GROMACS .gro file of C-alpha atoms in nm:
model
  342
    1UNK     CA    1  17.174  10.265  -2.551
    2UNK     CA    2  16.824  10.360  -2.670
    3UNK     CA    3  16.863  10.687  -2.483
    4UNK     CA    4  17.198  10.754  -2.633
    5UNK     CA    5  17.083  10.672  -2.985
    6UNK     CA    6  16.781  10.894  -2.924
    7UNK     CA    7  17.013  11.170  -2.836
    8UNK     CA    8  17.212  11.142  -3.138
    9UNK     CA    9  16.908  11.147  -3.344
   10UNK     CA   10  16.728  11.436  -3.187
   11UNK     CA   11  17.003  11.699  -3.079
   12UNK     CA   12  17.362  11.556  -3.231
   13UNK     CA   13  17.263  11.487  -3.593
   14UNK     CA   14  17.053  11.800  -3.641
   15UNK     CA   15  17.347  12.008  -3.503
   16UNK     CA   16  17.611  11.831  -3.726
   17UNK     CA   17  17.349  11.868  -4.042
   18UNK     CA   18  17.323  12.226  -3.974
   19UNK     CA   19  17.715  12.261  -3.935
   20UNK     CA   20  17.748  12.081  -4.235
   21UNK     CA   21  17.503  12.283  -4.474
   22UNK     CA   22  17.670  12.584  -4.298
   23UNK     CA   23  18.032  12.459  -4.423
   24UNK     CA   24  17.892  12.372  -4.752
   25UNK     CA   25  17.742  12.721  -4.822
   26UNK     CA   26  18.034  12.905  -4.659
   27UNK     CA   27  18.283  12.727  -4.905
   28UNK     CA   28  18.537  12.958  -5.088
   29UNK     CA   29  18.351  13.225  -4.910
   30UNK     CA   30  18.508  13.589  -4.812
   31UNK     CA   31  18.458  13.618  -4.446
   32UNK     CA   32  18.595  13.988  -4.451
   33UNK     CA   33  18.289  14.087  -4.649
   34UNK     CA   34  18.086  14.011  -4.328
   35UNK     CA   35  18.277  14.199  -4.127
   36UNK     CA   36  18.248  14.504  -4.356
   37UNK     CA   37  17.904  14.495  -4.319
   38UNK     CA   38  17.893  14.490  -3.979
   39UNK     CA   39  18.143  14.780  -3.956
   40UNK     CA   40  17.935  14.983  -4.229
   41UNK     CA   41  17.574  14.918  -4.121
   42UNK     CA   42  17.382  15.197  -3.959
   43UNK     CA   43  17.327  15.146  -3.591
   44UNK     CA   44  16.989  15.300  -3.617
   45UNK     CA   45  16.835  15.048  -3.858
   46UNK     CA   46  16.985  14.783  -3.600
   47UNK     CA   47  16.825  14.915  -3.311
   48UNK     CA   48  16.503  14.929  -3.507
   49UNK     CA   49  16.515  14.565  -3.598
   50UNK     CA   50  16.582  14.493  -3.239
   51UNK     CA   51  16.297  14.708  -3.164
   52UNK     CA   52  16.040  14.517  -3.389
   53UNK     CA   53  16.206  14.199  -3.272
   54UNK     CA   54  16.101  14.296  -2.915
   55UNK     CA   55  15.742  14.376  -3.019
   56UNK     CA   56  15.707  14.060  -3.211
   57UNK     CA   57  15.815  13.829  -2.854
   58UNK     CA   58  15.586  14.085  -2.672
   59UNK     CA   59  15.311  14.021  -2.886
   60UNK     CA   60  15.351  13.655  -2.870
   61UNK     CA   61  15.364  13.676  -2.487
   62UNK     CA   62  15.047  13.869  -2.481
   63UNK     CA   63  14.871  13.620  -2.729
   64UNK     CA   64  14.979  13.313  -2.522
   65UNK     CA   65  14.742  13.460  -2.219
   66UNK     CA   66  14.414  13.425  -2.425
   67UNK     CA   67  14.512  13.055  -2.473
   68UNK     CA   68  14.576  12.997  -2.111
   69UNK     CA   69  14.267  13.231  -1.996
   70UNK     CA   70  14.002  12.957  -2.127
   71UNK     CA   71  14.152  12.725  -1.874
   72UNK     CA   72  14.141  12.924  -1.597
   73UNK     CA   73  14.495  13.022  -1.551
   74UNK     CA   74  14.557  13.438  -1.506
   75UNK     CA   75  14.938  13.479  -1.582
   76UNK     CA   76  15.110  13.832  -1.572
   77UNK     CA   77  15.228  13.941  -1.899
   78UNK     CA   78  15.581  14.015  -1.778
   79UNK     CA   79  15.577  13.649  -1.682
   80UNK     CA   80  15.468  13.510  -1.984
   81UNK     CA   81  15.720  13.720  -2.204
   82UNK     CA   82  16.013  13.575  -1.972
   83UNK     CA   83  15.896  13.198  -2.041
   84UNK     CA   84  15.892  13.292  -2.416
   85UNK     CA   85  16.234  13.446  -2.426
   86UNK     CA   86  16.367  13.216  -2.209
   87UNK     CA   87  16.242  12.922  -2.441
   88UNK     CA   88  16.380  13.096  -2.737
   89UNK     CA   89  16.724  13.101  -2.556
   90UNK     CA   90  16.716  12.745  -2.505
   91UNK     CA   91  16.649  12.672  -2.865
   92UNK     CA   92  16.950  12.811  -2.959
   93UNK     CA   93  17.129  12.538  -2.762
   94UNK     CA   94  16.940  12.254  -2.808
   95UNK     CA   95  16.622  12.237  -3.083
   96UNK     CA   96  16.266  12.184  -2.977
   97UNK     CA   97  16.419  12.223  -2.626
   98UNK     CA   98  16.226  12.576  -2.606
   99UNK     CA   99  15.863  12.491  -2.569
  100UNK     CA  100  15.959  12.233  -2.289
  101UNK     CA  101  16.161  12.517  -2.127
  102UNK     CA  102  15.882  12.771  -2.163
  103UNK     CA  103  15.638  12.521  -2.006
  104UNK     CA  104  15.864  12.416  -1.709
  105UNK     CA  105  15.916  12.807  -1.644
  106UNK     CA  106  15.550  12.876  -1.633
  107UNK     CA  107  15.504  12.583  -1.402
  108UNK     CA  108  15.772  12.740  -1.183
  109UNK     CA  109  15.663  13.110  -1.174
  110UNK     CA  110  15.283  13.086  -1.190
  111UNK     CA  111  15.230  12.682  -1.090
  112UNK     CA  112  15.055  12.645  -1.436
  113UNK     CA  113  15.068  12.232  -1.526
  114UNK     CA  114  15.344  12.174  -1.781
  115UNK     CA  115  15.116  11.918  -1.954
  116UNK     CA  116  14.827  12.190  -1.978
  117UNK     CA  117  15.052  12.481  -2.106
  118UNK     CA  118  15.225  12.278  -2.365
  119UNK     CA  119  14.916  12.196  -2.548
  120UNK     CA  120  14.836  12.567  -2.544
  121UNK     CA  121  15.192  12.619  -2.716
  122UNK     CA  122  15.097  12.338  -2.983
  123UNK     CA  123  14.804  12.526  -3.069
  124UNK     CA  124  15.056  12.834  -3.125
  125UNK     CA  125  15.280  12.631  -3.341
  126UNK     CA  126  15.000  12.462  -3.536
  127UNK     CA  127  14.842  12.836  -3.638
  128UNK     CA  128  15.183  12.995  -3.718
  129UNK     CA  129  15.270  12.687  -3.946
  130UNK     CA  130  14.927  12.756  -4.164
  131UNK     CA  131  15.029  13.124  -4.186
  132UNK     CA  132  15.335  13.056  -4.299
  133UNK     CA  133  15.222  12.804  -4.547
  134UNK     CA  134  14.983  13.086  -4.636
  135UNK     CA  135  15.282  13.335  -4.690
  136UNK     CA  136  15.436  13.053  -4.901
  137UNK     CA  137  15.157  13.010  -5.130
  138UNK     CA  138  15.122  13.411  -5.153
  139UNK     CA  139  15.467  13.419  -5.242
  140UNK     CA  140  15.446  13.175  -5.490
  141UNK     CA  141  15.213  13.374  -5.667
  142UNK     CA  142  15.341  13.713  -5.612
  143UNK     CA  143  15.679  13.638  -5.741
  144UNK     CA  144  15.635  13.305  -5.958
  145UNK     CA  145  15.872  13.412  -6.224
  146UNK     CA  146  16.123  13.460  -5.996
  147UNK     CA  147  16.070  13.153  -5.790
  148UNK     CA  148  16.093  12.974  -6.121
  149UNK     CA  149  16.454  13.083  -6.155
  150UNK     CA  150  16.529  13.008  -5.813
  151UNK     CA  151  16.425  12.643  -5.865
  152UNK     CA  152  16.648  12.661  -6.157
  153UNK     CA  153  16.932  12.744  -5.966
  154UNK     CA  154  16.860  12.530  -5.716
  155UNK     CA  155  16.734  12.198  -5.935
  156UNK     CA  156  16.797  12.254  -6.279
  157UNK     CA  157  16.640  12.320  -6.598
  158UNK     CA  158  16.415  12.023  -6.573
  159UNK     CA  159  16.266  12.124  -6.243
  160UNK     CA  160  16.200  12.468  -6.375
  161UNK     CA  161  16.055  12.343  -6.695
  162UNK     CA  162  15.790  12.155  -6.493
  163UNK     CA  163  15.722  12.470  -6.274
  164UNK     CA  164  15.650  12.689  -6.577
  165UNK     CA  165  15.412  12.421  -6.720
  166UNK     CA  166  15.220  12.399  -6.422
  167UNK     CA  167  15.204  12.775  -6.405
  168UNK     CA  168  15.059  12.805  -6.721
  169UNK     CA  169  14.862  12.452  -6.773
  170UNK     CA  170  14.508  12.451  -6.576
  171UNK     CA  171  14.469  12.098  -6.648
  172UNK     CA  172  14.791  12.043  -6.457
  173UNK     CA  173  14.649  12.197  -6.155
  174UNK     CA  174  14.339  11.985  -6.183
  175UNK     CA  175  14.560  11.664  -6.229
  176UNK     CA  176  14.750  11.750  -5.953
  177UNK     CA  177  14.456  11.850  -5.699
  178UNK     CA  178  14.275  11.506  -5.802
  179UNK     CA  179  14.595  11.341  -5.713
  180UNK     CA  180  14.630  11.493  -5.407
  181UNK     CA  181  14.292  11.412  -5.302
  182UNK     CA  182  14.324  11.088  -5.422
  183UNK     CA  183  14.653  11.031  -5.188
  184UNK     CA  184  14.426  11.133  -4.889
  185UNK     CA  185  14.146  10.887  -4.961
  186UNK     CA  186  14.383  10.614  -5.001
  187UNK     CA  187  14.547  10.708  -4.694
  188UNK     CA  188  14.223  10.710  -4.497
  189UNK     CA  189  14.116  10.384  -4.609
  190UNK     CA  190  14.460  10.233  -4.542
  191UNK     CA  191  14.458  10.404  -4.175
  192UNK     CA  192  14.102  10.281  -4.154
  193UNK     CA  193  14.201   9.885  -4.235
  194UNK     CA  194  14.522   9.869  -4.032
  195UNK     CA  195  14.464  10.094  -3.763
  196UNK     CA  196  14.563   9.791  -3.525
  197UNK     CA  197  14.915   9.892  -3.600
  198UNK     CA  198  15.133  10.058  -3.362
  199UNK     CA  199  15.255  10.313  -3.595
  200UNK     CA  200  14.933  10.374  -3.768
  201UNK     CA  201  14.779  10.431  -3.440
  202UNK     CA  202  15.082  10.687  -3.322
  203UNK     CA  203  15.018  10.859  -3.627
  204UNK     CA  204  14.667  10.910  -3.562
  205UNK     CA  205  14.683  10.986  -3.230
  206UNK     CA  206  14.954  11.277  -3.362
  207UNK     CA  207  14.683  11.417  -3.611
  208UNK     CA  208  14.380  11.402  -3.347
  209UNK     CA  209  14.580  11.621  -3.128
  210UNK     CA  210  14.674  11.857  -3.415
  211UNK     CA  211  14.311  11.889  -3.508
  212UNK     CA  212  14.248  11.948  -3.144
  213UNK     CA  213  14.480  12.213  -3.109
  214UNK     CA  214  14.322  12.410  -3.431
  215UNK     CA  215  14.015  12.379  -3.248
  216UNK     CA  216  14.073  12.475  -2.922
  217UNK     CA  217  14.088  12.824  -3.040
  218UNK     CA  218  13.717  12.841  -3.061
  219UNK     CA  219  13.784  12.871  -2.624
  220UNK     CA  220  13.931  13.210  -2.678
  221UNK     CA  221  13.703  13.442  -2.539
  222UNK     CA  222  13.841  13.766  -2.716
  223UNK     CA  223  13.884  13.635  -3.063
  224UNK     CA  224  13.962  13.955  -3.235
  225UNK     CA  225  14.235  14.030  -2.988
  226UNK     CA  226  14.403  13.684  -3.034
  227UNK     CA  227  14.389  13.732  -3.413
  228UNK     CA  228  14.526  14.070  -3.390
  229UNK     CA  229  14.811  13.980  -3.189
  230UNK     CA  230  14.890  13.686  -3.441
  231UNK     CA  231  14.858  13.956  -3.737
  232UNK     CA  232  15.134  14.180  -3.504
  233UNK     CA  233  15.352  13.887  -3.463
  234UNK     CA  234  15.413  13.858  -3.814
  235UNK     CA  235  15.423  14.197  -3.897
  236UNK     CA  236  15.691  14.216  -3.689
  237UNK     CA  237  15.860  13.930  -3.841
  238UNK     CA  238  15.860  14.097  -4.132
  239UNK     CA  239  15.972  14.432  -4.047
  240UNK     CA  240  16.236  14.326  -3.836
  241UNK     CA  241  16.397  14.168  -4.126
  242UNK     CA  242  16.314  14.440  -4.407
  243UNK     CA  243  16.458  14.742  -4.201
  244UNK     CA  244  16.773  14.568  -4.230
  245UNK     CA  245  16.794  14.601  -4.603
  246UNK     CA  246  16.836  14.977  -4.528
  247UNK     CA  247  17.177  14.894  -4.385
  248UNK     CA  248  17.327  14.841  -4.721
  249UNK     CA  249  17.282  15.044  -5.075
  250UNK     CA  250  17.233  14.695  -5.280
  251UNK     CA  251  16.967  14.571  -5.049
  252UNK     CA  252  16.805  14.940  -5.000
  253UNK     CA  253  16.675  14.911  -5.352
  254UNK     CA  254  16.506  14.590  -5.274
  255UNK     CA  255  16.081  14.609  -5.238
  256UNK     CA  256  15.858  14.487  -5.025
  257UNK     CA  257  15.811  14.171  -5.197
  258UNK     CA  258  16.166  14.080  -5.125
  259UNK     CA  259  16.110  14.112  -4.799
  260UNK     CA  260  15.809  13.865  -4.813
  261UNK     CA  261  16.048  13.629  -5.005
  262UNK     CA  262  16.294  13.671  -4.720
  263UNK     CA  263  16.017  13.665  -4.440
  264UNK     CA  264  15.902  13.328  -4.619
  265UNK     CA  265  16.256  13.170  -4.701
  266UNK     CA  266  16.410  13.278  -4.359
  267UNK     CA  267  16.093  13.109  -4.152
  268UNK     CA  268  16.148  12.789  -4.331
  269UNK     CA  269  16.544  12.813  -4.259
  270UNK     CA  270  16.472  12.918  -3.867
  271UNK     CA  271  16.199  12.638  -3.831
  272UNK     CA  272  16.431  12.372  -3.984
  273UNK     CA  273  16.524  12.137  -3.660
  274UNK     CA  274  16.858  12.252  -3.607
  275UNK     CA  275  17.008  12.513  -3.342
  276UNK     CA  276  16.906  12.841  -3.466
  277UNK     CA  277  16.846  12.774  -3.805
  278UNK     CA  278  17.229  12.768  -3.869
  279UNK     CA  279  17.309  12.670  -4.212
  280UNK     CA  280  16.960  12.637  -4.356
  281UNK     CA  281  16.875  12.990  -4.283
  282UNK     CA  282  17.171  13.121  -4.471
  283UNK     CA  283  17.140  12.894  -4.762
  284UNK     CA  284  16.775  12.954  -4.818
  285UNK     CA  285  16.820  13.350  -4.772
  286UNK     CA  286  17.148  13.342  -4.980
  287UNK     CA  287  16.929  13.206  -5.259
  288UNK     CA  288  16.647  13.462  -5.211
  289UNK     CA  289  16.863  13.759  -5.239
  290UNK     CA  290  17.015  13.582  -5.561
  291UNK     CA  291  16.668  13.559  -5.720
  292UNK     CA  292  16.672  13.947  -5.710
  293UNK     CA  293  17.006  13.958  -5.891
  294UNK     CA  294  17.248  14.012  -5.605
  295UNK     CA  295  17.590  13.854  -5.619
  296UNK     CA  296  17.618  13.526  -5.449
  297UNK     CA  297  17.925  13.639  -5.221
  298UNK     CA  298  17.724  13.933  -5.128
  299UNK     CA  299  17.379  13.737  -5.074
  300UNK     CA  300  17.559  13.498  -4.843
  301UNK     CA  301  17.737  13.752  -4.637
  302UNK     CA  302  17.404  13.978  -4.612
  303UNK     CA  303  17.212  13.660  -4.509
  304UNK     CA  304  17.488  13.592  -4.230
  305UNK     CA  305  17.445  13.961  -4.140
  306UNK     CA  306  17.051  13.929  -4.105
  307UNK     CA  307  17.106  13.613  -3.907
  308UNK     CA  308  17.339  13.721  -3.667
  309UNK     CA  309  17.140  14.056  -3.554
  310UNK     CA  310  16.808  13.839  -3.515
  311UNK     CA  311  17.007  13.553  -3.316
  312UNK     CA  312  17.197  13.840  -3.093
  313UNK     CA  313  16.833  13.987  -3.051
  314UNK     CA  314  16.718  13.663  -2.888
  315UNK     CA  315  17.036  13.625  -2.692
  316UNK     CA  316  17.009  13.946  -2.537
  317UNK     CA  317  16.655  13.951  -2.467
  318UNK     CA  318  16.650  13.570  -2.357
  319UNK     CA  319  16.987  13.579  -2.167
  320UNK     CA  320  16.798  13.867  -1.954
  321UNK     CA  321  16.466  13.688  -1.920
  322UNK     CA  322  16.661  13.362  -1.817
  323UNK     CA  323  16.864  13.604  -1.542
  324UNK     CA  324  16.485  13.756  -1.440
  325UNK     CA  325  16.331  13.445  -1.421
  326UNK     CA  326  16.561  13.320  -1.120
  327UNK     CA  327  16.437  13.620  -0.924
  328UNK     CA  328  16.054  13.572  -0.988
  329UNK     CA  329  15.873  13.469  -0.687
  330UNK     CA  330  15.646  13.159  -0.746
  331UNK     CA  331  15.279  13.226  -0.728
  332UNK     CA  332  14.960  13.020  -0.757
  333UNK     CA  333  14.737  13.084  -1.090
  334UNK     CA  334  14.510  12.776  -0.977
  335UNK     CA  335  14.209  12.775  -1.201
  336UNK     CA  336  13.929  12.987  -1.169
  337UNK     CA  337  13.567  12.992  -1.249
  338UNK     CA  338  13.463  13.261  -1.473
  339UNK     CA  339  13.765  13.448  -1.517
  340UNK     CA  340  13.731  13.782  -1.674
  341UNK     CA  341  13.876  13.821  -1.991
  342UNK     CA  342  14.245  13.914  -2.074
   0.00000   0.00000   0.00000
């Protein structure tokens, strides 16, 4: 019974939530506009988006090698890429299954213990989380006026007034910061006082694991290359979405800051615990386009167009990688001392 409940909470519930949000977002939507976008879109821009998607995934696979190398595991870039893409493919079927699939496949092809590679994947996720949060803050600064209107559309006038007053009031920031620090201090003393409780211990272990993941980057031998590939990943994420703007005159006029907003809100949508970000991506990106004055129907149609193109890239590359993994012969990459830099 517990396994059934756990399955429902982990997989079925997020899927139902995603589909429900998708249905809510698409209510009264004319789907013929989506069909028209696909028919009229220049194939050149779509292929360029596919290319940037490929480079981003390849860069992620290559960056993974820098985390595995200090542990003594020398993995081929082709095997790393196949594992990464098969993991993405699995995520389209079941949320959070990608990480498990990715590590299990690398254990099969290169005999890297899954628990070892999983720790490096967690490190990757933490790094990407911090980058996404940084991009969120950058977007808030660069597009504060539009985001205020975005919040107004979503939550109403009171929320917009609160955001506006917060932007123009230095003391509000001081109070907000002091309150946040106070909450952290209070949580620290509560955790110290009641650390014997099971859920407190679990939370502390989680935080310790996250912090350990961040610190593990120090073990990377070639840090400049590691951070180069990290920047390359996110630059490609930006470009794979931005070049699709040129598929239609209404989006072609949008600037680079619009691309940043789409990257951030689209990233938050994809990060939602639903298969492929369905529903969440469409809702957030639709509202992002509306921030720039585009009609609601067109905004949702173009968000659907972008999500479909990006998902199709994962399906093609992930599907081919899964098929390719069936033909990769297992080889040993047992830890070796004094391994060379990647």
